[in-house]
Amino acid sequence: MTPLLEIRKLSRHFDLGSGVVKALDNVSLSLDAGEILGVVGESGSGKSTLARIVMALDHPTSGTVLLDQRDIFALGPRDLRKARRDFQMVFQDPYGSLNPRHRVGRIIAEPLHLMPDAPKGAERRALVGTLLEDVGLDAADQDRFPHEFSGGQRQRIAIARALITKPRLLVADEATSALDLTVQKQILDLILGLRDRHGISVLFITHNIGVVQEICDRVAVMQHGKLVEIGPTQEVLDAP
Ligand code: ADP
Ligand code: MG
């Protein structure tokens, strides 16, 4: 089976004048369809840099990212826009990532600008309602504003927004880190359910080992921009 995501010898260096920071240093890994891969490592180890590059929000200094065997940095603007439907991201901050002035329905529908034949009107409303129900909220919640929801509910809204283009890969960067334990657990269960129902792959970035144990099939350990270990979750966590 060819992997859904293949990262080959990826490096990202930041030249700060005073010196070069190797935020990513020759990282290679792959992710199969329907797999949840955890990426762990202390703060500053390069996890978010990896996420940003996989999402094509930043460019690598060297190396390649293949999504479904397409080199995303070799795509022209049109094709990249098209490819963007296949990968979506959920961020850490459930408060900052939703526009407070927009109703939830508009927020969730936003990525539809990537779709050529996006539904409109009643059809769009029905689609947003289905997504809200898929993440454990009510279809009618689309008429409310973000401030009317709790942190966990907002993260569900962010996940619904990510799902609207039917992505094959979800990149979650510390997506549960700002939530209290009970709510974290609910969001993890939601992500597991989405994988089971939709066969979606997840690159799950966290500094929390407990969370990794909960949902990841395999885990990659980052340190100072390097990938120092990768393997089945229990094997990696049991290793010294
Ligand atoms: P993590 O998400 O694991 O905490 P990051 O990927 O955010 O780590 O950062 C990795 C390293 O790269 C850190 O040393 C950070 O300071 C540096 N870094 C990240 N982004 C930039 C940037 N835009 N400019 C300069 N340095 C950066
Ligand atoms: Mg980070």
mmCIF file of C-alpha atoms and ligand atoms in Angstrom:
data_model
loop_
_atom_site.group_PDB
_atom_site.id
_atom_site.type_symbol
_atom_site.label_atom_id
_atom_site.label_comp_id
_atom_site.label_asym_id
_atom_site.label_seq_id
_atom_site.Cartn_x
_atom_site.Cartn_y
_atom_site.Cartn_z
ATOM 1 C CA MET A 1 0.000 0.000 0.000
ATOM 2 C CA THR A 2 1.373 3.428 -0.853
ATOM 3 C CA PRO A 3 1.194 5.806 2.095
ATOM 4 C CA LEU A 4 -1.229 8.732 2.076
ATOM 5 C CA LEU A 5 1.460 11.100 3.298
ATOM 6 C CA GLU A 6 5.159 10.698 2.738
ATOM 7 C CA ILE A 7 7.685 13.142 4.125
ATOM 8 C CA ARG A 8 11.178 12.770 2.727
ATOM 9 C CA LYS A 9 14.307 14.340 4.195
ATOM 10 C CA LEU A 10 12.443 17.463 5.221
ATOM 11 C CA SER A 11 14.441 20.371 6.604
ATOM 12 C CA ARG A 12 13.445 23.902 7.534
ATOM 13 C CA HIS A 13 16.140 26.297 8.641
ATOM 14 C CA PHE A 14 15.538 29.805 9.935
ATOM 15 C CA ASP A 15 18.375 32.245 9.414
ATOM 16 C CA LEU A 16 18.207 34.634 12.338
ATOM 17 C CA GLY A 17 21.324 36.612 11.450
ATOM 18 C CA SER A 18 22.913 35.632 14.745
ATOM 19 C CA GLY A 19 22.763 31.991 13.623
ATOM 20 C CA VAL A 20 20.676 29.356 11.917
ATOM 21 C CA VAL A 21 17.909 27.492 13.737
ATOM 22 C CA LYS A 22 17.324 24.024 12.333
ATOM 23 C CA ALA A 23 13.628 23.835 13.194
ATOM 24 C CA LEU A 24 13.413 20.666 11.081
ATOM 25 C CA ASP A 25 16.479 18.637 10.296
ATOM 26 C CA ASN A 26 16.216 15.834 7.741
ATOM 27 C CA VAL A 27 12.886 14.388 8.881
ATOM 28 C CA SER A 28 11.381 11.436 7.000
ATOM 29 C CA LEU A 29 8.159 9.641 7.885
ATOM 30 C CA SER A 30 5.009 8.300 6.317
ATOM 31 C CA LEU A 31 1.372 7.956 7.246
ATOM 32 C CA ASP A 32 -1.057 5.377 5.897
ATOM 33 C CA ALA A 33 -4.686 6.009 5.044
ATOM 34 C CA GLY A 34 -6.805 5.720 8.183
ATOM 35 C CA GLU A 35 -3.804 5.858 10.479
ATOM 36 C CA ILE A 36 -3.371 8.163 13.466
ATOM 37 C CA LEU A 37 0.272 9.122 13.897
ATOM 38 C CA GLY A 38 1.261 11.001 17.023
ATOM 39 C CA VAL A 39 4.104 13.509 16.889
ATOM 40 C CA VAL A 40 5.526 14.255 20.312
ATOM 41 C CA GLY A 41 8.456 16.282 21.548
ATOM 42 C CA GLU A 42 9.245 19.082 23.917
ATOM 43 C CA SER A 43 8.457 22.697 23.123
ATOM 44 C CA GLY A 44 10.651 23.979 20.281
ATOM 45 C CA SER A 45 11.392 20.532 18.854
ATOM 46 C CA GLY A 46 9.870 21.423 15.466
ATOM 47 C CA LYS A 47 6.370 19.957 15.691
ATOM 48 C CA SER A 48 4.471 23.043 14.545
ATOM 49 C CA THR A 49 7.017 23.715 11.802
ATOM 50 C CA LEU A 50 6.347 20.204 10.520
ATOM 51 C CA ALA A 51 2.578 20.790 10.649
ATOM 52 C CA ARG A 52 2.827 24.100 8.797
ATOM 53 C CA ILE A 53 4.897 22.591 6.023
ATOM 54 C CA VAL A 54 2.621 19.570 5.628
ATOM 55 C CA MET A 55 -0.262 22.043 5.285
ATOM 56 C CA ALA A 56 1.753 24.002 2.682
ATOM 57 C CA LEU A 57 1.565 27.102 4.899
ATOM 58 C CA ASP A 58 5.375 27.272 4.872
ATOM 59 C CA HIS A 59 8.080 26.016 2.528
ATOM 60 C CA PRO A 60 10.823 23.568 3.416
ATOM 61 C CA THR A 61 14.483 24.523 3.023
ATOM 62 C CA SER A 62 14.903 21.109 1.425
ATOM 63 C CA GLY A 63 13.057 17.818 1.140
ATOM 64 C CA THR A 64 9.644 16.828 -0.159
ATOM 65 C CA VAL A 65 6.084 16.256 1.041
ATOM 66 C CA LEU A 66 4.069 13.789 -1.003
ATOM 67 C CA LEU A 67 0.339 13.647 -0.469
ATOM 68 C CA ASP A 68 -1.144 10.751 -2.377
ATOM 69 C CA GLN A 69 2.127 10.671 -4.333
ATOM 70 C CA ARG A 70 1.773 14.326 -5.370
ATOM 71 C CA ASP A 71 4.668 16.577 -4.415
ATOM 72 C CA ILE A 72 2.694 19.467 -2.911
ATOM 73 C CA PHE A 73 5.520 21.967 -3.423
ATOM 74 C CA ALA A 74 5.757 21.114 -7.112
ATOM 75 C CA LEU A 75 2.097 21.994 -7.736
ATOM 76 C CA GLY A 76 1.097 25.215 -9.438
ATOM 77 C CA PRO A 77 -1.337 27.558 -7.614
ATOM 78 C CA ARG A 78 -4.434 26.009 -9.203
ATOM 79 C CA ASP A 79 -3.468 22.458 -8.419
ATOM 80 C CA LEU A 80 -2.339 23.364 -4.906
ATOM 81 C CA ARG A 81 -5.718 24.976 -4.272
ATOM 82 C CA LYS A 82 -7.374 21.791 -5.429
ATOM 83 C CA ALA A 83 -5.057 19.655 -3.294
ATOM 84 C CA ARG A 84 -5.865 21.777 -0.222
ATOM 85 C CA ARG A 85 -9.275 20.128 0.005
ATOM 86 C CA ASP A 86 -7.481 16.925 0.933
ATOM 87 C CA PHE A 87 -5.682 18.262 3.987
ATOM 88 C CA GLN A 88 -7.144 20.396 6.733
ATOM 89 C CA MET A 89 -5.864 21.571 10.070
ATOM 90 C CA VAL A 90 -7.204 22.010 13.585
ATOM 91 C CA PHE A 91 -5.290 24.417 15.810
ATOM 92 C CA GLN A 92 -4.734 24.605 19.545
ATOM 93 C CA ASP A 93 -6.701 27.695 20.433
ATOM 94 C CA PRO A 94 -10.464 27.092 20.220
ATOM 95 C CA TYR A 95 -11.025 30.774 21.077
ATOM 96 C CA GLY A 96 -8.707 32.426 18.581
ATOM 97 C CA SER A 97 -9.373 30.177 15.601
ATOM 98 C CA LEU A 98 -13.046 31.082 15.069
ATOM 99 C CA ASN A 99 -14.066 34.554 13.892
ATOM 100 C CA PRO A 100 -16.228 35.917 16.741
ATOM 101 C CA ARG A 101 -18.293 38.105 14.398
ATOM 102 C CA HIS A 102 -19.447 35.277 12.166
ATOM 103 C CA ARG A 103 -22.176 32.756 12.822
ATOM 104 C CA VAL A 104 -21.061 29.159 13.176
ATOM 105 C CA GLY A 105 -22.657 28.188 9.860
ATOM 106 C CA ARG A 106 -20.558 30.704 7.959
ATOM 107 C CA ILE A 107 -17.405 29.660 9.829
ATOM 108 C CA ILE A 108 -17.893 25.985 9.014
ATOM 109 C CA ALA A 109 -18.709 26.696 5.355
ATOM 110 C CA GLU A 110 -15.599 28.845 4.847
ATOM 111 C CA PRO A 111 -13.341 26.147 3.302
ATOM 112 C CA LEU A 112 -15.981 25.584 0.602
ATOM 113 C CA HIS A 113 -14.265 28.338 -1.380
ATOM 114 C CA LEU A 114 -11.806 25.571 -2.300
ATOM 115 C CA MET A 115 -14.578 23.580 -3.978
ATOM 116 C CA PRO A 116 -15.683 24.337 -7.539
ATOM 117 C CA ASP A 117 -19.254 23.080 -7.149
ATOM 118 C CA ALA A 118 -19.837 24.010 -3.529
ATOM 119 C CA PRO A 119 -23.474 23.770 -2.455
ATOM 120 C CA LYS A 120 -25.341 27.000 -1.763
ATOM 121 C CA GLY A 121 -28.446 28.072 0.119
ATOM 122 C CA ALA A 122 -30.565 25.312 1.626
ATOM 123 C CA GLU A 123 -28.181 22.640 0.412
ATOM 124 C CA ARG A 124 -25.253 24.303 2.136
ATOM 125 C CA ARG A 125 -27.290 24.687 5.305
ATOM 126 C CA ALA A 126 -28.144 20.997 5.279
ATOM 127 C CA LEU A 127 -24.485 20.063 4.746
ATOM 128 C CA VAL A 128 -23.346 22.246 7.658
ATOM 129 C CA GLY A 129 -26.089 20.731 9.819
ATOM 130 C CA THR A 130 -24.915 17.217 9.006
ATOM 131 C CA LEU A 131 -21.340 18.142 9.907
ATOM 132 C CA LEU A 132 -22.432 19.676 13.208
ATOM 133 C CA GLU A 133 -24.236 16.455 14.053
ATOM 134 C CA ASP A 134 -21.204 14.435 12.987
ATOM 135 C CA VAL A 135 -19.117 16.259 15.615
ATOM 136 C CA GLY A 136 -21.749 15.897 18.328
ATOM 137 C CA LEU A 137 -23.481 19.279 18.096
ATOM 138 C CA ASP A 138 -26.942 20.263 16.806
ATOM 139 C CA ALA A 139 -27.724 21.253 13.226
ATOM 140 C CA ALA A 140 -29.415 24.412 14.572
ATOM 141 C CA ASP A 141 -26.160 25.510 16.229
ATOM 142 C CA GLN A 142 -25.129 27.034 12.891
ATOM 143 C CA ASP A 143 -27.213 30.097 13.689
ATOM 144 C CA ARG A 144 -25.325 30.840 16.896
ATOM 145 C CA PHE A 145 -22.053 32.721 17.475
ATOM 146 C CA PRO A 146 -18.772 31.218 18.767
ATOM 147 C CA HIS A 147 -19.000 32.949 22.167
ATOM 148 C CA GLU A 148 -22.127 30.943 22.938
ATOM 149 C CA PHE A 149 -20.059 27.754 23.069
ATOM 150 C CA SER A 150 -17.594 26.203 25.508
ATOM 151 C CA GLY A 151 -13.953 25.525 24.592
ATOM 152 C CA GLY A 152 -14.651 21.885 23.788
ATOM 153 C CA GLN A 153 -17.669 22.786 21.669
ATOM 154 C CA ARG A 154 -15.612 25.358 19.778
ATOM 155 C CA GLN A 155 -13.033 22.722 19.014
ATOM 156 C CA ARG A 156 -15.854 20.547 17.667
ATOM 157 C CA ILE A 157 -16.859 23.483 15.441
ATOM 158 C CA ALA A 158 -13.238 23.817 14.241
ATOM 159 C CA ILE A 159 -13.229 20.093 13.429
ATOM 160 C CA ALA A 160 -16.534 20.383 11.539
ATOM 161 C CA ARG A 161 -15.006 23.215 9.493
ATOM 162 C CA ALA A 162 -11.993 21.038 8.731
ATOM 163 C CA LEU A 163 -14.243 18.190 7.592
ATOM 164 C CA ILE A 164 -16.357 20.157 5.119
ATOM 165 C CA THR A 165 -14.019 19.552 2.173
ATOM 166 C CA LYS A 166 -13.941 15.812 2.991
ATOM 167 C CA PRO A 167 -10.208 15.830 3.664
ATOM 168 C CA ARG A 168 -8.160 12.660 3.705
ATOM 169 C CA LEU A 169 -5.667 14.064 6.187
ATOM 170 C CA LEU A 170 -6.338 16.030 9.340
ATOM 171 C CA VAL A 171 -3.407 17.768 11.012
ATOM 172 C CA ALA A 172 -4.145 18.557 14.649
ATOM 173 C CA ASP A 173 -1.537 20.765 16.339
ATOM 174 C CA GLU A 174 -2.057 20.615 20.121
ATOM 175 C CA ALA A 175 -5.780 20.510 19.338
ATOM 176 C CA THR A 176 -6.754 19.284 22.796
ATOM 177 C CA SER A 177 -3.994 20.915 24.852
ATOM 178 C CA ALA A 178 -6.032 23.934 25.940
ATOM 179 C CA LEU A 179 -8.964 21.817 27.134
ATOM 180 C CA ASP A 180 -9.541 20.294 30.537
ATOM 181 C CA LEU A 181 -9.121 16.525 30.889
ATOM 182 C CA THR A 182 -12.751 15.449 30.542
ATOM 183 C CA VAL A 183 -13.257 17.582 27.453
ATOM 184 C CA GLN A 184 -9.921 16.402 26.007
ATOM 185 C CA LYS A 185 -11.136 12.856 26.294
ATOM 186 C CA GLN A 186 -14.360 13.737 24.456
ATOM 187 C CA ILE A 187 -12.467 15.356 21.592
ATOM 188 C CA LEU A 188 -10.108 12.372 21.343
ATOM 189 C CA ASP A 189 -13.113 10.040 21.153
ATOM 190 C CA LEU A 190 -14.557 12.264 18.445
ATOM 191 C CA ILE A 191 -11.339 12.063 16.396
ATOM 192 C CA LEU A 192 -11.228 8.279 16.803
ATOM 193 C CA GLY A 193 -14.839 8.076 15.644
ATOM 194 C CA LEU A 194 -14.102 10.231 12.582
ATOM 195 C CA ARG A 195 -11.241 7.951 11.641
ATOM 196 C CA ASP A 196 -13.502 4.919 11.988
ATOM 197 C CA ARG A 197 -16.450 6.471 10.141
ATOM 198 C CA HIS A 198 -14.582 8.321 7.384
ATOM 199 C CA GLY A 199 -11.199 6.539 7.188
ATOM 200 C CA ILE A 200 -9.486 9.872 7.685
ATOM 201 C CA SER A 201 -5.751 9.939 8.568
ATOM 202 C CA VAL A 202 -4.575 12.122 11.414
ATOM 203 C CA LEU A 203 -1.218 13.706 12.161
ATOM 204 C CA PHE A 204 -1.752 14.322 15.853
ATOM 205 C CA ILE A 205 0.754 16.722 17.348
ATOM 206 C CA THR A 206 0.974 17.001 21.112
ATOM 207 C CA HIS A 207 3.384 17.327 24.001
ATOM 208 C CA ASN A 208 1.092 15.097 26.057
ATOM 209 C CA ILE A 209 2.125 11.422 26.170
ATOM 210 C CA GLY A 210 -1.132 10.372 27.819
ATOM 211 C CA VAL A 211 -3.096 11.690 24.863
ATOM 212 C CA VAL A 212 -0.851 9.772 22.462
ATOM 213 C CA GLN A 213 -1.485 6.552 24.341
ATOM 214 C CA GLU A 214 -5.192 7.176 24.032
ATOM 215 C CA ILE A 215 -5.527 7.424 20.247
ATOM 216 C CA CYS A 216 -2.313 7.004 18.246
ATOM 217 C CA ASP A 217 -1.468 3.877 16.247
ATOM 218 C CA ARG A 218 2.163 4.937 15.956
ATOM 219 C CA VAL A 219 4.166 7.741 17.431
ATOM 220 C CA ALA A 220 7.096 9.819 16.182
ATOM 221 C CA VAL A 221 9.398 11.514 18.691
ATOM 222 C CA MET A 222 11.026 14.825 17.758
ATOM 223 C CA GLN A 223 14.013 16.430 19.438
ATOM 224 C CA HIS A 224 15.779 19.603 18.291
ATOM 225 C CA GLY A 225 14.245 19.327 14.823
ATOM 226 C CA LYS A 226 15.205 15.705 14.355
ATOM 227 C CA LEU A 227 13.029 12.625 14.329
ATOM 228 C CA VAL A 228 14.675 10.469 16.993
ATOM 229 C CA GLU A 229 12.230 7.593 17.120
ATOM 230 C CA ILE A 230 9.142 6.258 15.348
ATOM 231 C CA GLY A 231 7.116 3.114 15.880
ATOM 232 C CA PRO A 232 3.972 1.539 17.313
ATOM 233 C CA THR A 233 2.770 3.648 20.239
ATOM 234 C CA GLN A 234 3.265 1.101 23.005
ATOM 235 C CA GLU A 235 6.738 0.072 21.791
ATOM 236 C CA VAL A 236 7.948 3.653 21.672
ATOM 237 C CA LEU A 237 6.434 4.550 25.049
ATOM 238 C CA ASP A 238 7.844 1.405 26.690
ATOM 239 C CA ALA A 239 11.356 2.085 25.337
ATOM 240 C CA PRO A 240 13.729 3.824 27.755
HETATM 241 P P1 ADP B 1 7.208 23.111 18.616
HETATM 242 O O1 ADP B 1 5.929 23.235 17.871
HETATM 243 O O2 ADP B 1 7.693 21.706 18.749
HETATM 244 O O3 ADP B 1 7.166 23.787 19.953
HETATM 245 P P2 ADP B 1 8.268 24.884 16.556
HETATM 246 O O4 ADP B 1 8.148 24.140 15.288
HETATM 247 O O5 ADP B 1 7.258 25.926 16.846
HETATM 248 O O6 ADP B 1 8.365 23.852 17.777
HETATM 249 O O7 ADP B 1 9.704 25.565 16.605
HETATM 250 C C1 ADP B 1 10.905 24.855 16.351
HETATM 251 C C2 ADP B 1 12.076 25.821 16.409
HETATM 252 O O8 ADP B 1 12.032 26.696 15.287
HETATM 253 C C3 ADP B 1 12.091 26.704 17.642
HETATM 254 O O9 ADP B 1 13.427 26.899 18.027
HETATM 255 C C4 ADP B 1 11.487 27.993 17.135
HETATM 256 O O10 ADP B 1 11.938 29.086 17.878
HETATM 257 C C5 ADP B 1 11.982 28.035 15.702
HETATM 258 N N1 ADP B 1 11.076 28.750 14.794
HETATM 259 C C6 ADP B 1 9.837 28.345 14.422
HETATM 260 N N2 ADP B 1 9.283 29.225 13.569
HETATM 261 C C7 ADP B 1 10.207 30.210 13.380
HETATM 262 C C8 ADP B 1 10.242 31.416 12.580
HETATM 263 N N3 ADP B 1 9.218 31.770 11.808
HETATM 264 N N4 ADP B 1 11.355 32.164 12.651
HETATM 265 C C9 ADP B 1 12.407 31.803 13.423
HETATM 266 N N5 ADP B 1 12.435 30.690 14.171
HETATM 267 C C10 ADP B 1 11.363 29.900 14.166
HETATM 268 MG MG MG B 2 4.042 23.966 18.505
#
